[in-house]
XYZ file of C-alpha atoms in Angstrom:
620
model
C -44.961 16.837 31.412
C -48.114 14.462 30.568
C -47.659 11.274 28.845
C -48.815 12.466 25.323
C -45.850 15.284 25.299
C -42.977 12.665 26.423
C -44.085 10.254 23.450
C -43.638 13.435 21.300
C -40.694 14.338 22.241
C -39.500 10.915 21.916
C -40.192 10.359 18.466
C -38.585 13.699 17.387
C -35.136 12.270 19.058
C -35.414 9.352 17.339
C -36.304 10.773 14.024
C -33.597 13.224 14.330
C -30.942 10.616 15.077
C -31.982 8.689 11.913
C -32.108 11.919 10.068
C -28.073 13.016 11.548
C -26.724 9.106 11.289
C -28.226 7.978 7.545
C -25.976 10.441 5.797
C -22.938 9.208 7.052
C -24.306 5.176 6.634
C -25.283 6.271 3.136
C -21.663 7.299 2.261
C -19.595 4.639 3.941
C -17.628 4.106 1.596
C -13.568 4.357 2.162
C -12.017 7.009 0.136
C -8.732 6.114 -0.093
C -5.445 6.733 -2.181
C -4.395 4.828 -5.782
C -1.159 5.253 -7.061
C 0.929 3.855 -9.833
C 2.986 4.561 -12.585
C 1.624 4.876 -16.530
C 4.543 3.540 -19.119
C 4.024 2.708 -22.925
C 4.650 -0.928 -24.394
C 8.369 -0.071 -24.948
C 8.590 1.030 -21.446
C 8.717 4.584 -21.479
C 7.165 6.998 -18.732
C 3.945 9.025 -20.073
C 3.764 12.060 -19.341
C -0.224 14.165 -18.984
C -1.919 10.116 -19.471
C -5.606 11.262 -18.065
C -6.588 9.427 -15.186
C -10.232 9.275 -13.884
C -12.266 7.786 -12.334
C -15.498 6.256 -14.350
C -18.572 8.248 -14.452
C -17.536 10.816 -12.455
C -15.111 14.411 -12.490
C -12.195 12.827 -10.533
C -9.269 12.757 -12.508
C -5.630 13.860 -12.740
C -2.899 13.425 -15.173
C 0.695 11.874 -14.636
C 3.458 13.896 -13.583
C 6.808 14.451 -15.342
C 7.671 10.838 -14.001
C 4.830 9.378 -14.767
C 3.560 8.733 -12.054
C -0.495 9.372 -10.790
C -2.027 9.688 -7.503
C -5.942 10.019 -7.148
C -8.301 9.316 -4.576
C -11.055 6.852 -4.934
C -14.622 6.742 -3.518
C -14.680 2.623 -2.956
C -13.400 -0.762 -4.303
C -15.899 -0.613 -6.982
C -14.516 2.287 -8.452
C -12.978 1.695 -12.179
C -9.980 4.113 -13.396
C -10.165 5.058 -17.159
C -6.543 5.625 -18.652
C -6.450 7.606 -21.876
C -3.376 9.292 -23.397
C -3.792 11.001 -27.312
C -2.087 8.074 -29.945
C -3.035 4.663 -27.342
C -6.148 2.892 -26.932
C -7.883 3.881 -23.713
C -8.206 1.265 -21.141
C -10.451 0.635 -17.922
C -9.131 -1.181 -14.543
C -11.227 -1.847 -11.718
C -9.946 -0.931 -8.489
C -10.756 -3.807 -6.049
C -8.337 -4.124 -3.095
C -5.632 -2.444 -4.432
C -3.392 0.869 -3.563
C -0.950 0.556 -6.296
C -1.935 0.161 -10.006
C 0.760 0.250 -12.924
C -0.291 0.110 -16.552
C 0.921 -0.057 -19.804
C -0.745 1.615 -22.811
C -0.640 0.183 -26.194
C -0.875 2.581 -29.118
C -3.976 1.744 -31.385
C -4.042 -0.590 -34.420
C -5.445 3.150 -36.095
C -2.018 4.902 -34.982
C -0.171 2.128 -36.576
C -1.067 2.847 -39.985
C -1.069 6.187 -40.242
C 2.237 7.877 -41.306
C 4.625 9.948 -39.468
C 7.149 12.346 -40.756
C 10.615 11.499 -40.874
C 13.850 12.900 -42.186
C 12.886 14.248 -45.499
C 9.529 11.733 -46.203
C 7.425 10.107 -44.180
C 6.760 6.000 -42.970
C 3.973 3.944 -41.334
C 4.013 4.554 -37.899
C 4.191 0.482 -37.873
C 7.533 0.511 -40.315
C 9.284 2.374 -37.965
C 12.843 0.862 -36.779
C 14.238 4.270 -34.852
C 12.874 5.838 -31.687
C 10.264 8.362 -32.686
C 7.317 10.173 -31.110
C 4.572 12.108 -32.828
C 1.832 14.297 -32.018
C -0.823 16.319 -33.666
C -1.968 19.531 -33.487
C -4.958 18.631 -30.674
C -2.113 19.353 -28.286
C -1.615 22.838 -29.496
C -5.910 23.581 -29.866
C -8.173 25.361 -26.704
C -4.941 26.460 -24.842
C -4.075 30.038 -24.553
C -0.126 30.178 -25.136
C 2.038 32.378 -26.084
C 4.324 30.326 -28.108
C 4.904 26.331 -29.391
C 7.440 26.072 -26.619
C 4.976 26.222 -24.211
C 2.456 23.978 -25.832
C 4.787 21.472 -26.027
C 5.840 21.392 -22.640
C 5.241 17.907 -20.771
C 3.451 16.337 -24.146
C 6.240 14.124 -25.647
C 8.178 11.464 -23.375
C 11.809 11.956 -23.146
C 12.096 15.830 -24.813
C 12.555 17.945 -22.166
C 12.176 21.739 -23.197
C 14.773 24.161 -20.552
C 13.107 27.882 -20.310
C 15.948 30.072 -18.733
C 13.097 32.391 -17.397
C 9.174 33.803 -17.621
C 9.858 36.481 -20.722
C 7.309 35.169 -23.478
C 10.510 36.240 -26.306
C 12.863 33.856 -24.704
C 14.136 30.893 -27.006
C 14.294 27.451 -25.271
C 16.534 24.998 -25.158
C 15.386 21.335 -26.469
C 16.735 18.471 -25.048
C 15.964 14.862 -25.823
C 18.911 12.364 -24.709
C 19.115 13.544 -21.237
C 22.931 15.154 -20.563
C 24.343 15.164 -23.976
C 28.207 16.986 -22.972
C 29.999 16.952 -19.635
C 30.653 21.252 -20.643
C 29.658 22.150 -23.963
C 26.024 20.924 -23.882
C 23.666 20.736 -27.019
C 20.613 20.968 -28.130
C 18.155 19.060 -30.666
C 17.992 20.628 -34.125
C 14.492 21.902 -34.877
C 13.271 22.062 -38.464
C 9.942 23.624 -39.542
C 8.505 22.247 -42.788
C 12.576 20.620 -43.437
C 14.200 23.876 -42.941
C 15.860 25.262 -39.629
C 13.372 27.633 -38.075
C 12.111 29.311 -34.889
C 9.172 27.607 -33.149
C 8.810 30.697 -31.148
C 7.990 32.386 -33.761
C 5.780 30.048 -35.292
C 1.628 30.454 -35.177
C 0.643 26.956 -32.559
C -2.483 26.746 -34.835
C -0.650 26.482 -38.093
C 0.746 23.526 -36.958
C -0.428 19.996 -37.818
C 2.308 17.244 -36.190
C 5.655 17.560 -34.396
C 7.880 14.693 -34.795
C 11.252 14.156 -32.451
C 13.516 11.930 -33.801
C 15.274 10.015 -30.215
C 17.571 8.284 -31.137
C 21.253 7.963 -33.365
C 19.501 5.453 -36.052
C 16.289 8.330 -36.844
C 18.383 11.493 -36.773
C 21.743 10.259 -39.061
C 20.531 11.128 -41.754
C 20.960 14.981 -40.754
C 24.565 13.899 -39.788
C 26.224 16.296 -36.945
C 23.639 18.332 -36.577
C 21.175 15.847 -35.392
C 23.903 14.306 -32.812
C 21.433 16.157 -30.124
C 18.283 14.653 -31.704
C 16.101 16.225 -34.525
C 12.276 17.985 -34.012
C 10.165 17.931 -37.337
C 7.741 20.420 -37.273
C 4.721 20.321 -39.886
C 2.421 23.297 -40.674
C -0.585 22.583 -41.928
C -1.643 21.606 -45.657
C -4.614 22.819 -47.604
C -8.315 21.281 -46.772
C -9.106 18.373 -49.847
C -11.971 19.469 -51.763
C -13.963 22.108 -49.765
C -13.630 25.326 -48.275
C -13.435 25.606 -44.662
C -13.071 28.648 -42.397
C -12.472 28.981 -38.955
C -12.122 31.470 -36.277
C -11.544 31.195 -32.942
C -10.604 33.513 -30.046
C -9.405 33.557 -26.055
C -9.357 35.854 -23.102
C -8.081 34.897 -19.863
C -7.093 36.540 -16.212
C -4.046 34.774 -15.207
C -2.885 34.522 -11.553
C 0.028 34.193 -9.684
C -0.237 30.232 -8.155
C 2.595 30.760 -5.269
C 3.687 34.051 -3.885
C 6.412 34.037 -1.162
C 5.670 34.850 1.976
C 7.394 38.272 3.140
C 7.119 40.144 6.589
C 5.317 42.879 6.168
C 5.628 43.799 9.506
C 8.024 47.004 9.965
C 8.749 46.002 13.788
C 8.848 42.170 13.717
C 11.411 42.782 11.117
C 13.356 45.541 12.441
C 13.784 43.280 15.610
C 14.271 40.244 13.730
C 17.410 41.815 12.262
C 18.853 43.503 15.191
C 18.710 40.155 16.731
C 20.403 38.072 13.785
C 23.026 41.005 13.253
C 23.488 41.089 17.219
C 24.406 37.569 17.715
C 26.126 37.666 14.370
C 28.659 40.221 16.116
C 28.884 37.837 19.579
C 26.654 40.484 20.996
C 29.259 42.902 20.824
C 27.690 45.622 18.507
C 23.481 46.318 17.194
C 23.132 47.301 13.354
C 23.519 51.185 12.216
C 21.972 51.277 8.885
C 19.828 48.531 7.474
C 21.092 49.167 3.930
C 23.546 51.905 2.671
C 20.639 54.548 2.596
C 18.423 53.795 5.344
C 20.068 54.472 9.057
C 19.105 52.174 12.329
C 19.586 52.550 15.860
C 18.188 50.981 19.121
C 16.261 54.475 19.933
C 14.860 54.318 16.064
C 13.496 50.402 17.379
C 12.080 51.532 20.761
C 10.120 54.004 18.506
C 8.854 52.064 15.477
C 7.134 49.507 18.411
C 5.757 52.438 20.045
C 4.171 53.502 16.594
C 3.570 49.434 15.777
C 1.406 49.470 19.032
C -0.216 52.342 18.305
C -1.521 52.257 14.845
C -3.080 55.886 15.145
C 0.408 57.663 15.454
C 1.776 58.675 11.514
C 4.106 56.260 9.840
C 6.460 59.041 8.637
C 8.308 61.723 10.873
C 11.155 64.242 10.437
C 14.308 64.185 11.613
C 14.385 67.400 13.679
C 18.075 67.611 13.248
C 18.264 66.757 9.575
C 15.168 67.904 8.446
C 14.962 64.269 6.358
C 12.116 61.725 6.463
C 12.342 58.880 9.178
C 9.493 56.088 7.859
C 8.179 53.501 10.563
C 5.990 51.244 7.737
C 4.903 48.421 7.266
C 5.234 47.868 3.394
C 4.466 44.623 1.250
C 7.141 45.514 -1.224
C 6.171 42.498 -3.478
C 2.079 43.373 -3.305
C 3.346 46.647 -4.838
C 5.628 44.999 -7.335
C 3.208 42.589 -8.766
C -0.176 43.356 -10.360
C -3.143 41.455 -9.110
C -3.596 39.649 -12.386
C -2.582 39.984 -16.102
C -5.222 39.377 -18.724
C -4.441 37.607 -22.330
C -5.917 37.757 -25.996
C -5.604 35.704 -28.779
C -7.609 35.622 -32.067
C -7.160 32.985 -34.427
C -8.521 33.123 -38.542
C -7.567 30.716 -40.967
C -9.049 29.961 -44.606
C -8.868 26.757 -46.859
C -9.821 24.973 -49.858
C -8.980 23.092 -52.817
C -9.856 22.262 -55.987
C -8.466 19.666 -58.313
C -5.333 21.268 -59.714
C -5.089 24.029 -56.762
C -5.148 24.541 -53.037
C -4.529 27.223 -50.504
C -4.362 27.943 -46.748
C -4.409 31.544 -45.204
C -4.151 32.222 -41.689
C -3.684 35.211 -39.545
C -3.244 35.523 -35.343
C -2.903 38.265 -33.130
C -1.977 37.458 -29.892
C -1.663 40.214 -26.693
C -0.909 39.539 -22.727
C -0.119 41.926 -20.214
C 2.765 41.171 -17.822
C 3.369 40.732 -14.381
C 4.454 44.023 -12.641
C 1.852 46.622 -11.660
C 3.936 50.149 -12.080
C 4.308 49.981 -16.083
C 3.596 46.891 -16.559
C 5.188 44.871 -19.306
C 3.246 44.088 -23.036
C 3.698 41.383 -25.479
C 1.568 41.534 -28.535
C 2.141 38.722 -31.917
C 1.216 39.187 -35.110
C 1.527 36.144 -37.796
C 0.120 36.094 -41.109
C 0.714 32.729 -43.357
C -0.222 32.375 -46.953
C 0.619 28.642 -48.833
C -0.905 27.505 -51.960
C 0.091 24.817 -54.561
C -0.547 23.908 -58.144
C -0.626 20.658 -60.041
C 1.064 22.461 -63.032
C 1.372 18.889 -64.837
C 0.153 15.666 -64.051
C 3.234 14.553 -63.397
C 4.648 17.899 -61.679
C 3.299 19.842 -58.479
C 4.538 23.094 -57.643
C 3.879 24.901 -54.326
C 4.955 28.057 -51.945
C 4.756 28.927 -48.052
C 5.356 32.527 -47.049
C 4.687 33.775 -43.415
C 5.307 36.768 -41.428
C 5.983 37.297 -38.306
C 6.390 40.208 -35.510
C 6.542 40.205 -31.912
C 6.293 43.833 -29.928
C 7.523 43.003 -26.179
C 8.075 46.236 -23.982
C 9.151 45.751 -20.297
C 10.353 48.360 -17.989
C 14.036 48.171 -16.671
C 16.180 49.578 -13.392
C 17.900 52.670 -13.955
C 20.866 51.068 -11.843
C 24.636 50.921 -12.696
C 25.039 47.721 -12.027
C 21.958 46.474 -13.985
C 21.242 44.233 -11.258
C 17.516 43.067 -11.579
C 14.737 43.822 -9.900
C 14.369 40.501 -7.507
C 17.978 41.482 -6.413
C 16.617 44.986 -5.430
C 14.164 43.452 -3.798
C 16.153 41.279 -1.446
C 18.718 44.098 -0.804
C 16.349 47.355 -0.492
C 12.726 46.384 0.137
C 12.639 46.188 4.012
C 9.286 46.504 5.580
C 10.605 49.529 7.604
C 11.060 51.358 4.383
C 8.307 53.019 2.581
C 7.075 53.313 -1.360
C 6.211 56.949 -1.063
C 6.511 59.865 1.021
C 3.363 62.335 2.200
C 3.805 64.325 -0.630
C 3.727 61.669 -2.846
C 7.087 61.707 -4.462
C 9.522 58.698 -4.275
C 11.345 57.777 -1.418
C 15.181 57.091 -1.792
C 14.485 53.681 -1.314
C 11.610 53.108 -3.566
C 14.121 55.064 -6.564
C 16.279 52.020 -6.185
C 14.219 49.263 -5.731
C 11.918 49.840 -8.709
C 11.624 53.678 -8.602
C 12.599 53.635 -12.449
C 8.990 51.449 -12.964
C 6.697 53.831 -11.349
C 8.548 56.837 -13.043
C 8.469 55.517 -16.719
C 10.900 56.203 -19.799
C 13.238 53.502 -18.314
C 12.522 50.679 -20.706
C 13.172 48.089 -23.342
C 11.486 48.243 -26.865
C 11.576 44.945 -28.546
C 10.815 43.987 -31.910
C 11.254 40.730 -33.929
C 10.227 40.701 -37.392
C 10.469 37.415 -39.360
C 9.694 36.947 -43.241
C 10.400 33.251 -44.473
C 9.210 31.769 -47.698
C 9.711 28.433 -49.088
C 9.107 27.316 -52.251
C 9.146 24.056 -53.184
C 8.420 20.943 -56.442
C 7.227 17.992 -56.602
C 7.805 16.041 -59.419
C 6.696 12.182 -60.351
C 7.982 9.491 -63.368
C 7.575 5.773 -63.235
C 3.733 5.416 -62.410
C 4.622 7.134 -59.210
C 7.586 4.684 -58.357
C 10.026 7.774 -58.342
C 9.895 11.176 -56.715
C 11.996 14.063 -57.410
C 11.528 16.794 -54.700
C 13.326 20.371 -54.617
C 12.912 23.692 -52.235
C 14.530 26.732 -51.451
C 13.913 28.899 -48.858
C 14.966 32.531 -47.650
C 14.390 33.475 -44.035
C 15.080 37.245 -43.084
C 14.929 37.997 -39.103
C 15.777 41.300 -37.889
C 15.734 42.291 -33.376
C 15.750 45.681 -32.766
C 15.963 46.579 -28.787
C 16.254 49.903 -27.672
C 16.805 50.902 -24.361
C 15.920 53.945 -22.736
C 17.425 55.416 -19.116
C 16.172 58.649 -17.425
C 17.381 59.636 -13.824
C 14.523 58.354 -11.238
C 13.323 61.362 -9.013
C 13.089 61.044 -5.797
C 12.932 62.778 -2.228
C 14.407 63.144 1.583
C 13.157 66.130 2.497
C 9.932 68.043 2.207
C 10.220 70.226 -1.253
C 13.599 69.553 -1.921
C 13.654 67.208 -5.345
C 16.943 64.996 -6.231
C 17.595 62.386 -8.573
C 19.588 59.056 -9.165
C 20.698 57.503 -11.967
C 22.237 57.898 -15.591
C 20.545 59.426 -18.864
C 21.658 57.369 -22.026
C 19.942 55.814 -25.288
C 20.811 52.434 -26.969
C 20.217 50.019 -29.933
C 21.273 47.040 -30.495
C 20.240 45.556 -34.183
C 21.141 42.460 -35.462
C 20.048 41.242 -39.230
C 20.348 37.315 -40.159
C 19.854 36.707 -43.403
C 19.155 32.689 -44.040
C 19.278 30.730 -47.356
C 18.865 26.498 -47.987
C 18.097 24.305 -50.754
C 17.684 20.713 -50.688
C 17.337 18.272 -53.486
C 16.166 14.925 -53.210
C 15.157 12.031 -54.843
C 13.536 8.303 -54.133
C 12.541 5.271 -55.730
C 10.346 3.103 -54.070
C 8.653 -0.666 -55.439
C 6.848 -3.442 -53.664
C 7.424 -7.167 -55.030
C 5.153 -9.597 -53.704
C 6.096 -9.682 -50.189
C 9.236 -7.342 -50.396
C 9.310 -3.684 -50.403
C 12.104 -1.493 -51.144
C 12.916 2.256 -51.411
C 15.829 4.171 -51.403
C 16.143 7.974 -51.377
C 19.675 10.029 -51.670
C 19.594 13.974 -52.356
C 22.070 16.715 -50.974
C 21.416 19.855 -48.710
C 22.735 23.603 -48.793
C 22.872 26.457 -45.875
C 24.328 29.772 -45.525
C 23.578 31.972 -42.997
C 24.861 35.681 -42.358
C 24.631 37.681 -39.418
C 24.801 41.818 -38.974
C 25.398 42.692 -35.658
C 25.479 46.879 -34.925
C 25.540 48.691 -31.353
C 25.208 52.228 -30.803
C 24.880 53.915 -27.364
C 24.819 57.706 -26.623
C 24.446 59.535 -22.731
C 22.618 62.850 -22.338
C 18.889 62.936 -23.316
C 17.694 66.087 -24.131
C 13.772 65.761 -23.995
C 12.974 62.636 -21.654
C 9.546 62.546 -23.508
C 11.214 62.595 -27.036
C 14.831 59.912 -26.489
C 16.109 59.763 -30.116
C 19.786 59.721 -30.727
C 19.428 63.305 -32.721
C 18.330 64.641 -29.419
C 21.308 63.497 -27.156
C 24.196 65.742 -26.547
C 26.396 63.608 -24.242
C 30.554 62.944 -25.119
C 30.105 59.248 -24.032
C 28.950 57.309 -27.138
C 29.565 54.038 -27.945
C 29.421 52.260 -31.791
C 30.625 48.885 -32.346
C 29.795 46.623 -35.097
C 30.370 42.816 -36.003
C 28.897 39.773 -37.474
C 29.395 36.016 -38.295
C 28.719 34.140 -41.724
C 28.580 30.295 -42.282
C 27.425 27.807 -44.682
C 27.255 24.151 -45.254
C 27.076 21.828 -47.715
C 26.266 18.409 -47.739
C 24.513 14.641 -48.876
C 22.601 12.146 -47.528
C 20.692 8.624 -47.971
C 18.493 6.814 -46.895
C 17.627 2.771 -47.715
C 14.877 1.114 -46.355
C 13.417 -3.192 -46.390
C 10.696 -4.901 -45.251
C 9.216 -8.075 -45.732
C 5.501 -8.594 -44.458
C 5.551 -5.778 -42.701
C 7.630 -7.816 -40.224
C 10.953 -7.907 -41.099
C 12.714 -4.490 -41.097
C 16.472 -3.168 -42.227
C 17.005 0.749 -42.233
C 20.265 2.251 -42.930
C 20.743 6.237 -43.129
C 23.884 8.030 -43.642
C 24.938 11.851 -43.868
């Protein structure tokens, strides 16, 4: 090699080493861990306060405790803190690994008024503990009810879902453990009137209030001894016409998935081994469940066919003539469906003019459900018409009516037990076991694990249908000084579940067809019919410095439930179940009900001076 090539080659190993060792100079910056815990300026945890860092896509939000952790690119970094109602605040990082904050809420919030029992106050005249927020919570999120939307957005209300099924009701809770047995939950009134958020549109909503504490809830007496929700719907644009229309898809996913063996063999020995030593090594397993047999020869063989994947995972019992599976089945890959899409479409209408208003809204809202083999469907419908007119100048009259329905079908076991399907699952689905057999029917064990899914007309219908209508006055005397209010309200709800149970088919031998389990039709209807009035007056006055009001008013409930339960065997035409076409001798017809009403007053008396002084003092 001459001189010229050496100097060439040289310079390339030096440029290359500059080119491999500026990168990492270039980026030398630490990126470390900041932690620390986000409370308001009484204290409180925040829960979903943004954190990120500035100028860049970093960011998380605080857990249920409040609490952040988020890595940083350098010392220089600053962290922006913003949380909806609270002024947004920026804190250079510098040297530090822990940074606690506490947000104030902005001079804006202050001022602006938040409902309360039966009125509404300044935000800053407030002497109970009580949170609001609006309905930016609720917008750009695909959910399937207000439950859900609320979930981790208010400090302190913690919302209890018993399971996954979008019809189940929650259970609000916002003073922690309220009863060492009987529990309790917060009373949750829509527009002043006991309701169901569930069944409530998220985008007709415009603030949800929880009341905290004793002093802000009295005023509802016993019924608020669990706290009190306000829920406001929305009121009429001012002055213009405005209409919107939105609308949603999405794939959703599962985010965790156990992690099953799948493995016929590695099971099958796992389990001889646990029930061997189980037994002080006395005694090996002879069925795996009460339908599928086991035996040391029946091991020896399923490794032979595990080590040789070419040999058939099904055989026949040359004494028996039944099916003897060697598989290797992911029970819970054929339970659950890849993903489940969701649509929601969202219309609303508004306006005003001087003497009249009105808002109309409609939603339809569909998702599929989790489980591949007839899967389950949810579908919403809400339509919501409310209008108002100044009749007099002294005297406003308005009305709210809204409708509701909710479709959910979901398949069900045909089992007598009525055990669900995860406790199939862990009792049937072994690896060893297989879905189907060569000729395609269902194998013993598939009929009980979920054999009813795959082999339809074993399901539940559901419907909810809700009417509610409010109507309400306004009336004013005194150069607005007094306020007379009234409303009455009727709420109809009516669930209607039918059930429907057809034996499962299923196979052990080649062309011989059995079946397993029972052939019966049930409905179970219940009617509540729901009436209140409240009447209510204040009079409020300001005197240089001093400012009083006082309201007082009474309220009035009755509520009457229809229970009926009707259950016949024998199905005629499994493509036709309708009680007309059963001809079973086990029936079933029960009936019942419950019926309760209330009636009751309450007051209210409020005092400040400058806006600095306060005195509140409710009563039931």
């Amino acid at each position: 090699m001459n001189h010229l090539s050496c100097t060439v080659v040289y310079k390339l190993y030096i440029l290359c080493f500059l080119l491999l060792a500026w990168p990492s100079a270039s980026s030398g910056q630490t990126i470390r861990n900041v932690r620390g815990l986000v409370t308001n300026d009484k204290g409180e945890i925040l829960i979903g306060v943004n954190v990120r860092v500035k100028g860049s896509n970093t960011g998380v939000t605080t857990n249920t405790e409040g609490r952040y952790q988020l890595a940083v690119p350098g010392n220089e970094s600053i962290l922006v803190f913003s949380f909806v109602g609270y002024t947004p605040q920026e804190l250079p990082v510098g040297n530090r690994n822990t940074i606690d904050l506490q947000l104030i809420p902005s001079a804006k919030q202050l001022q602006d008024l938040v409902v309360v029992g039966y009125g509404t106050q300044k935000k800053v005249n407030l002497t109970g503990a009580v949170d609001q927020v609006g309905s930016e919570v609720f917008q750009n999120r695909p959910l399937t009810s207000v439950t859900r939307g609320l979930q981790g957005v208010i400090p302190n209300l913690n919302i209890r879902m018993t399971d996954g099924k979008p019809t189940r009701s929650a259970t609000y809770n916002v003073r922690g453990t309220t009863s060492i047995g009987a529990g309790g939950s917060a009373l949750v009134l829509i527009d002043g009137v006991p309701g169901e958020p569930s069944l409530l549109n998220p985008n007709d909503i415009e603030s949800v209030t929880v009341l905290k504490d004793a002093a802000a809830a009295a005023i509802y007496g016993s019924r608020g001894t669990f706290g009190v929700i306000l829920i406001t719907t929305k009121s009429p644009a001012k002055d213009k016409t405005t209409l919107n229309y939105s609308a949603s898809y999405s794939i959703n996913k599962h985010t965790i998935r156990p992690k099953m063996v799948t493995n016929g063999y590695e099971w099958a020995k796992n389990f001889d081994d646990a029930f061997t030593s189980w037994n002080d090594y006395a005694s090996h397993p002879q069925k795996a469940n009460s339908v599928f047999p086991f035996s040391l020869d029946y091991l020896d063989e399923l490794k032979r066919r595990n080590d040789d994947p070419s040999l058939p995972k099904t055989d026949i019992n040359p004494t028996t003539g039944e099916y003897v599976y060697y598989g290797n089945t992911d029970w819970l890959k054929e339970l659950y469906a890849d993903n489940t899409p969701s649509m929601e479409h969202n219309l609303s209408l508004s306006g005003s003019s001087k003497n009249v208003s009105y808002y109309l809204s409609g939603r339809y809202m569909s998702q599929d459900g989790i489980f591949r083999y007839n899967p389950d469907d949810f579908k919403t419908y809400n339509l919501r018409a409310r209008g108002s007119v100044q009749a007099l100048s002294w005297l406003k009259v308005e009305n709210d009516l809204s409708f509701t329905q909710t479709n959910y079908f979901y398949p069900i076991l045909n089992h007598p037990s009525n055990t669900p399907v995860w406790r199939r699952i862990s009792d049937e689905a072994f690896p060893i076991a297989m879905l189907r057999n060569p000729d395609g029917t269902l194998t013993e064990n598939a009929s009980i694990v979920f054999g009813s899914f795959i082999s339809g007309n074993n399901q539940s219908e559901l419907t909810r249908t809700q009417i509610r209508n409010t109507s309400r006055f306004t009336a004013t005397f005194f150069k607005n000084k007094v306020h007379v209010n009234g409303d009455l309200t009727f709420w109809r709800l009516n669930d209607v579940e039918t059930r429907i149970y057809t034996p499962v088919p299923y196979s052990k031998k080649p062309d011989v067809r059995l079946e397993r389990g029972e052939s019966k039709l049930n409905e179970d209807d219940d009617k509540t019919n729901y009436l209140a009035a409240n009447f209510y007056a204040d009079y409020e006055h300001t005197y240089r410095k001093h400012y009083f009001k006082v309201m007082a008013g009474y309220n009035y409930e009755n509520s009457l439930l229809k229970s009926r339960y009707i259950q016949r065997d024998g199905i005629i035409n499994n493509e036709l179940p309708d009680f007309s076409l059963t001809n079973g001798l086990n029936f079933t017809m029960r009936g019942g009900g419950n019926e309760w009403r209330t009636l009751g007053g309450f007051f209210r008396v409020n005092y400040n001076f400058d806006e600095r002084y306060l005195l509140e003092v409710n009563g039931p």
